[in-house]
mmCIF file of C-alpha atoms in Angstrom:
data_model
loop_
_atom_site.group_PDB
_atom_site.id
_atom_site.type_symbol
_atom_site.label_atom_id
_atom_site.label_comp_id
_atom_site.label_asym_id
_atom_site.label_seq_id
_atom_site.Cartn_x
_atom_site.Cartn_y
_atom_site.Cartn_z
ATOM 1 C CA MET A 1 0.000 0.000 0.000
ATOM 2 C CA ILE A 2 1.242 3.493 -0.863
ATOM 3 C CA ILE A 3 -0.142 6.771 0.493
ATOM 4 C CA PHE A 4 1.565 9.664 -1.183
ATOM 5 C CA ASP A 5 1.977 12.950 0.645
ATOM 6 C CA ASN A 6 2.615 15.157 -2.361
ATOM 7 C CA CYS A 7 1.593 15.330 -6.010
ATOM 8 C CA LEU A 8 5.173 15.250 -7.233
ATOM 9 C CA ASP A 9 5.721 11.735 -5.950
ATOM 10 C CA MET A 10 2.414 10.452 -7.333
ATOM 11 C CA TRP A 11 3.762 10.585 -10.855
ATOM 12 C CA ASP A 12 6.832 9.131 -12.505
ATOM 13 C CA GLU A 13 8.969 12.155 -13.250
ATOM 14 C CA GLY A 14 12.045 10.127 -14.153
ATOM 15 C CA ASP A 15 15.409 9.881 -12.462
ATOM 16 C CA ARG A 16 15.906 13.633 -12.013
ATOM 17 C CA GLY A 17 12.786 14.028 -9.848
ATOM 18 C CA VAL A 18 13.547 10.982 -7.740
ATOM 19 C CA LYS A 19 17.213 11.875 -7.309
ATOM 20 C CA GLY A 20 16.381 15.495 -6.490
ATOM 21 C CA ASN A 21 13.896 14.558 -3.795
ATOM 22 C CA THR A 22 16.293 11.949 -2.429
ATOM 23 C CA LEU A 23 19.593 13.816 -2.461
ATOM 24 C CA SER A 24 18.015 16.978 -1.031
ATOM 25 C CA ASN A 25 17.679 15.085 2.251
ATOM 26 C CA LEU A 26 21.444 15.187 2.761
ATOM 27 C CA ILE A 27 21.034 18.564 4.460
ATOM 28 C CA MET A 28 19.050 16.779 7.189
ATOM 29 C CA ILE A 29 21.611 13.995 7.552
ATOM 30 C CA LEU A 30 25.210 15.207 7.413
ATOM 31 C CA PRO A 31 25.145 18.590 9.252
ATOM 32 C CA PRO A 32 23.160 17.224 12.231
ATOM 33 C CA ILE A 33 25.643 14.353 12.592
ATOM 34 C CA TYR A 34 28.439 16.918 12.804
ATOM 35 C CA GLY A 35 26.368 18.915 15.303
ATOM 36 C CA ALA A 36 25.833 15.848 17.495
ATOM 37 C CA ILE A 37 29.568 15.080 17.480
ATOM 38 C CA GLN A 38 30.376 18.684 18.410
ATOM 39 C CA THR A 39 27.805 18.598 21.208
ATOM 40 C CA VAL A 40 29.437 15.481 22.651
ATOM 41 C CA ARG A 41 32.864 17.120 22.454
ATOM 42 C CA ASP A 42 31.583 20.205 24.252
ATOM 43 C CA GLY A 43 30.105 18.061 27.037
ATOM 44 C CA LEU A 44 26.633 19.533 26.606
ATOM 45 C CA GLU A 45 23.340 17.983 27.619
ATOM 46 C CA LYS A 46 22.232 14.815 25.882
ATOM 47 C CA ARG A 47 18.898 16.327 24.879
ATOM 48 C CA TYR A 48 20.721 18.309 22.185
ATOM 49 C CA ILE A 49 22.506 15.221 20.921
ATOM 50 C CA ALA A 50 19.038 13.676 20.661
ATOM 51 C CA SER A 51 17.788 16.737 18.747
ATOM 52 C CA TYR A 52 20.527 16.506 16.134
ATOM 53 C CA LEU A 53 20.193 12.736 15.747
ATOM 54 C CA ALA A 54 16.398 12.975 15.513
ATOM 55 C CA LEU A 55 16.763 15.369 12.578
ATOM 56 C CA THR A 56 19.177 12.884 10.995
ATOM 57 C CA VAL A 57 16.582 10.118 11.382
ATOM 58 C CA VAL A 58 14.004 12.324 9.624
ATOM 59 C CA GLY A 59 16.440 12.839 6.756
ATOM 60 C CA LEU A 60 17.215 9.137 6.484
ATOM 61 C CA GLY A 61 13.520 8.250 6.556
ATOM 62 C CA SER A 62 12.722 10.782 3.860
ATOM 63 C CA TRP A 63 15.661 9.491 1.797
ATOM 64 C CA CYS A 64 14.313 5.929 2.004
ATOM 65 C CA PHE A 65 10.776 6.999 1.141
ATOM 66 C CA HIS A 66 11.706 9.011 -1.931
ATOM 67 C CA MET A 67 13.937 6.211 -3.149
ATOM 68 C CA THR A 68 11.267 3.532 -2.806
ATOM 69 C CA LEU A 69 7.862 5.301 -2.594
ATOM 70 C CA GLN A 70 6.716 2.507 -0.286
ATOM 71 C CA TYR A 71 4.164 3.010 2.499
ATOM 72 C CA GLU A 72 6.472 1.610 5.185
ATOM 73 C CA MET A 73 9.177 4.048 4.149
ATOM 74 C CA GLN A 74 6.648 6.885 4.170
ATOM 75 C CA LEU A 75 5.988 6.109 7.825
ATOM 76 C CA LEU A 76 9.745 6.187 8.406
ATOM 77 C CA ASP A 77 9.669 9.649 6.843
ATOM 78 C CA GLU A 78 6.614 11.125 8.561
ATOM 79 C CA LEU A 79 6.463 9.684 12.077
ATOM 80 C CA PRO A 80 10.020 10.760 12.997
ATOM 81 C CA MET A 81 8.902 14.302 12.128
ATOM 82 C CA ILE A 82 6.521 14.082 15.094
ATOM 83 C CA TYR A 83 9.099 12.475 17.390
ATOM 84 C CA SER A 84 11.866 14.942 16.537
ATOM 85 C CA CYS A 85 9.547 17.900 16.997
ATOM 86 C CA CYS A 86 8.601 16.574 20.438
ATOM 87 C CA ILE A 87 12.297 16.574 21.342
ATOM 88 C CA PHE A 88 12.589 20.150 20.070
ATOM 89 C CA VAL A 89 9.592 21.154 22.208
ATOM 90 C CA TYR A 90 11.136 19.572 25.284
ATOM 91 C CA CYS A 91 14.430 21.398 24.746
ATOM 92 C CA MET A 92 12.748 24.763 24.212
ATOM 93 C CA PHE A 93 10.436 24.547 27.209
ATOM 94 C CA GLU A 94 13.235 23.313 29.480
ATOM 95 C CA SER A 95 15.710 26.036 28.479
ATOM 96 C CA PHE A 96 15.576 27.844 31.799
ATOM 97 C CA LYS A 97 16.068 25.015 34.267
ATOM 98 C CA ALA A 98 19.113 23.881 36.243
ATOM 99 C CA LYS A 99 21.681 21.834 34.343
ATOM 100 C CA ASN A 100 20.867 18.159 33.726
ATOM 101 C CA THR A 101 17.428 18.388 35.323
ATOM 102 C CA VAL A 102 14.723 16.155 33.857
ATOM 103 C CA ASN A 103 11.054 17.126 33.569
ATOM 104 C CA TYR A 104 9.380 13.722 33.702
ATOM 105 C CA HIS A 105 5.889 15.206 33.488
ATOM 106 C CA LEU A 106 6.657 16.928 30.189
ATOM 107 C CA ILE A 107 8.387 13.800 28.878
ATOM 108 C CA PHE A 108 5.298 11.758 29.753
ATOM 109 C CA ILE A 109 3.010 14.221 27.943
ATOM 110 C CA LEU A 110 5.173 14.288 24.810
ATOM 111 C CA VAL A 111 5.606 10.502 24.720
ATOM 112 C CA LEU A 112 1.860 10.053 25.189
ATOM 113 C CA PHE A 113 1.202 12.566 22.403
ATOM 114 C CA SER A 114 3.589 10.672 20.108
ATOM 115 C CA LEU A 115 1.965 7.337 20.889
ATOM 116 C CA ILE A 116 -1.539 8.696 20.268
ATOM 117 C CA VAL A 117 -0.525 10.310 16.966
ATOM 118 C CA THR A 118 1.236 7.129 15.853
ATOM 119 C CA THR A 119 -1.704 4.888 16.765
ATOM 120 C CA VAL A 120 -4.327 7.113 15.141
ATOM 121 C CA TYR A 121 -2.232 7.693 12.017
ATOM 122 C CA LEU A 122 -1.626 3.979 11.512
ATOM 123 C CA LYS A 123 -5.375 3.452 11.857
ATOM 124 C CA VAL A 124 -6.805 6.279 9.711
ATOM 125 C CA LYS A 125 -3.885 6.689 7.263
ATOM 126 C CA GLU A 126 -4.869 10.306 6.665
ATOM 127 C CA PRO A 127 -1.961 12.658 5.748
ATOM 128 C CA ILE A 128 -3.949 15.728 6.844
ATOM 129 C CA PHE A 129 -4.118 14.340 10.386
ATOM 130 C CA HIS A 130 -0.333 14.015 10.429
ATOM 131 C CA GLN A 131 0.097 17.527 9.056
ATOM 132 C CA VAL A 132 -2.229 19.038 11.670
ATOM 133 C CA MET A 133 -0.480 17.253 14.552
ATOM 134 C CA TYR A 134 2.912 18.307 13.245
ATOM 135 C CA GLY A 135 1.596 21.841 12.829
ATOM 136 C CA LEU A 136 0.532 21.946 16.485
ATOM 137 C CA LEU A 137 4.069 21.092 17.588
ATOM 138 C CA VAL A 138 5.580 23.677 15.251
ATOM 139 C CA PHE A 139 3.109 26.268 16.532
ATOM 140 C CA ALA A 140 4.242 25.578 20.112
ATOM 141 C CA LEU A 141 7.867 26.053 19.029
ATOM 142 C CA VAL A 142 7.027 29.311 17.257
ATOM 143 C CA LEU A 143 5.274 30.740 20.318
ATOM 144 C CA ARG A 144 8.131 29.733 22.617
ATOM 145 C CA SER A 145 10.732 31.167 20.245
ATOM 146 C CA ILE A 146 8.882 34.474 19.984
ATOM 147 C CA TYR A 147 8.682 34.641 23.773
ATOM 148 C CA ILE A 148 12.439 34.078 24.114
ATOM 149 C CA VAL A 149 13.509 36.640 21.506
ATOM 150 C CA THR A 150 10.970 39.192 22.756
ATOM 151 C CA TRP A 151 11.325 38.967 26.534
ATOM 152 C CA VAL A 152 14.467 37.025 27.415
ATOM 153 C CA TYR A 153 17.237 37.312 24.806
ATOM 154 C CA PRO A 154 16.220 39.978 22.258
ATOM 155 C CA TRP A 155 19.685 39.851 20.658
ATOM 156 C CA LEU A 156 18.864 36.345 19.404
ATOM 157 C CA ARG A 157 16.130 37.655 17.102
ATOM 158 C CA GLY A 158 18.353 37.272 14.059
ATOM 159 C CA LEU A 159 18.966 33.571 14.598
ATOM 160 C CA GLY A 160 15.440 32.843 15.843
ATOM 161 C CA TYR A 161 13.606 34.622 13.041
ATOM 162 C CA THR A 162 15.995 33.319 10.381
ATOM 163 C CA SER A 163 15.305 29.705 11.357
ATOM 164 C CA LEU A 164 11.569 30.399 11.432
ATOM 165 C CA GLY A 165 11.556 32.304 8.130
ATOM 166 C CA ILE A 166 13.517 29.638 6.255
ATOM 167 C CA PHE A 167 11.270 26.885 7.580
ATOM 168 C CA LEU A 168 8.073 28.760 6.654
ATOM 169 C CA LEU A 169 9.434 29.498 3.168
ATOM 170 C CA GLY A 170 9.981 25.779 2.676
ATOM 171 C CA PHE A 171 6.455 25.088 3.925
ATOM 172 C CA PHE A 172 5.079 27.660 1.476
ATOM 173 C CA LEU A 173 6.939 26.124 -1.485
ATOM 174 C CA TRP A 174 5.718 22.667 -0.491
ATOM 175 C CA ASN A 175 2.110 23.893 -0.669
ATOM 176 C CA VAL A 176 2.744 25.622 -4.003
ATOM 177 C CA ASP A 177 4.151 22.324 -5.289
ATOM 178 C CA ASN A 178 1.047 20.437 -4.153
ATOM 179 C CA ILE A 179 -1.362 22.961 -5.686
ATOM 180 C CA PHE A 180 0.416 23.551 -9.010
ATOM 181 C CA CYS A 181 2.060 20.154 -9.387
ATOM 182 C CA GLU A 182 0.813 19.313 -12.887
ATOM 183 C CA SER A 183 1.581 22.797 -14.199
ATOM 184 C CA LEU A 184 5.111 22.557 -12.820
ATOM 185 C CA ARG A 185 5.579 19.110 -14.346
ATOM 186 C CA SER A 186 4.431 20.395 -17.709
ATOM 187 C CA PHE A 187 6.764 23.374 -17.450
ATOM 188 C CA ARG A 188 9.737 21.114 -16.686
ATOM 189 C CA THR A 189 9.200 19.178 -19.904
ATOM 190 C CA LYS A 190 9.634 22.378 -21.915
ATOM 191 C CA VAL A 191 12.752 23.838 -20.312
ATOM 192 C CA PRO A 192 16.387 22.698 -19.996
ATOM 193 C CA PRO A 193 17.180 20.522 -16.951
ATOM 194 C CA PHE A 194 19.215 23.244 -15.246
ATOM 195 C CA VAL A 195 16.104 25.459 -15.274
ATOM 196 C CA GLY A 196 13.721 22.702 -14.243
ATOM 197 C CA VAL A 197 15.742 21.925 -11.115
ATOM 198 C CA PHE A 198 14.632 25.248 -9.632
ATOM 199 C CA THR A 199 11.003 24.162 -9.947
ATOM 200 C CA GLN A 200 11.548 20.923 -8.011
ATOM 201 C CA LEU A 201 9.764 22.575 -5.087
ATOM 202 C CA HIS A 202 9.468 19.413 -3.023
ATOM 203 C CA ALA A 203 13.244 19.123 -3.047
ATOM 204 C CA TRP A 204 13.467 22.766 -2.000
ATOM 205 C CA TRP A 205 11.021 21.940 0.819
ATOM 206 C CA HIS A 206 13.526 19.367 2.073
ATOM 207 C CA ILE A 207 16.439 21.782 1.837
ATOM 208 C CA LEU A 208 14.726 24.762 3.460
ATOM 209 C CA THR A 209 12.944 22.887 6.234
ATOM 210 C CA GLY A 210 16.111 20.889 6.910
ATOM 211 C CA LEU A 211 18.122 24.098 7.196
ATOM 212 C CA GLY A 212 15.385 25.783 9.233
ATOM 213 C CA SER A 213 15.228 22.851 11.650
ATOM 214 C CA TYR A 214 19.014 22.773 11.978
ATOM 215 C CA LEU A 215 19.082 26.523 12.729
ATOM 216 C CA HIS A 216 16.312 26.017 15.272
ATOM 217 C CA ILE A 217 18.502 23.513 17.130
ATOM 218 C CA LEU A 218 21.304 26.099 17.109
ATOM 219 C CA PHE A 219 18.883 28.693 18.466
ATOM 220 C CA SER A 220 17.686 26.328 21.190
ATOM 221 C CA LEU A 221 21.245 25.349 22.107
ATOM 222 C CA TYR A 222 22.380 28.988 22.126
ATOM 223 C CA THR A 223 19.494 29.896 24.455
ATOM 224 C CA ARG A 224 20.235 27.012 26.813
ATOM 225 C CA THR A 225 23.975 27.587 27.029
ATOM 226 C CA LEU A 226 23.466 31.305 27.636
ATOM 227 C CA TYR A 227 21.212 30.502 30.564
ATOM 228 C CA LEU A 228 23.829 28.104 31.956
ATOM 229 C CA ARG A 229 26.411 30.920 31.671
ATOM 230 C CA TYR A 230 28.429 29.288 28.921
ATOM 231 C CA ARG A 231 29.843 31.499 26.186
ATOM 232 C CA PRO A 232 28.253 30.361 22.894
ATOM 233 C CA LYS A 233 29.270 31.822 19.558
ATOM 234 C CA VAL A 234 28.021 31.224 16.041
ATOM 235 C CA LYS A 235 30.908 30.130 13.818
ATOM 236 C CA PHE A 236 30.860 29.233 10.136
ATOM 237 C CA LEU A 237 32.440 25.945 9.144
ATOM 238 C CA LEU A 238 34.591 26.525 6.041
ATOM 239 C CA GLY A 239 33.171 30.044 6.059
ATOM 240 C CA ILE A 240 29.779 28.730 4.938
ATOM 241 C CA TRP A 241 27.937 26.450 7.346
ATOM 242 C CA PRO A 242 26.765 27.832 10.740
ATOM 243 C CA THR A 243 27.743 25.963 13.887
ATOM 244 C CA ILE A 244 27.760 26.738 17.597
ATOM 245 C CA LEU A 245 31.070 27.024 19.402
ATOM 246 C CA VAL A 246 30.506 26.789 23.155
ATOM 247 C CA GLU A 247 33.183 27.900 25.587
ATOM 248 C CA PRO A 248 32.865 26.906 29.267
ATOM 249 C CA PRO A 249 31.807 29.492 31.853
ATOM 250 C CA LYS A 250 34.510 31.759 33.192
ATOM 251 C CA LYS A 251 35.843 30.682 36.545
ATOM 252 C CA HIS A 252 35.648 33.347 39.207
ATOM 253 C CA ILE A 253 38.677 33.390 41.465
#
């Protein structure tokens, strides 16, 4: 059984479409792995290692789905979106607690939410249900982020709003792709491949939401380490890719 979540994958667009939608997931796989390794090296809390690795799992699941277009692989794509977002929610709402504390009540709520969503989705097999549940989690993250950059750390507006803006742009392009799918497919048959690649909006959805999610983890980690009196800095790997460099708190003699 196959339940497709976007018009682009419902039709055989040839190798370019499949490869574009598959390879675009690399942005959700490789950078988060590097982020998880850096987090371990910096001795930071395991919740942020989990955040990076959860994003990697989403990328791997999406890679498998777009390579196979099988229902089981679609679940591997979509359900980890819910699980990873629950981890993001936990990190954001536990930003201002003592180091290494665990909020078991919030964990219970998020695990229960994940189990309910998983059970219902496996039963009803309705993509809109998944999208609404995912949207609720994203909405919670948006509200929390706005609170932080408005009332707590206003100087983080650049990072916070950039991650949000990039993610929402990807979401917008994904909806455009769903609505105008056949028109875009027709257009791609009439233009050179190097032009058509820019209209592979589902691939751009992967890239932009992957980047937006990665930047959100940086924003969450920056917020947390500031509260714990570390000295975080945004650095660019090879002058291109943003990372967080965290220096330990200054020792007062």
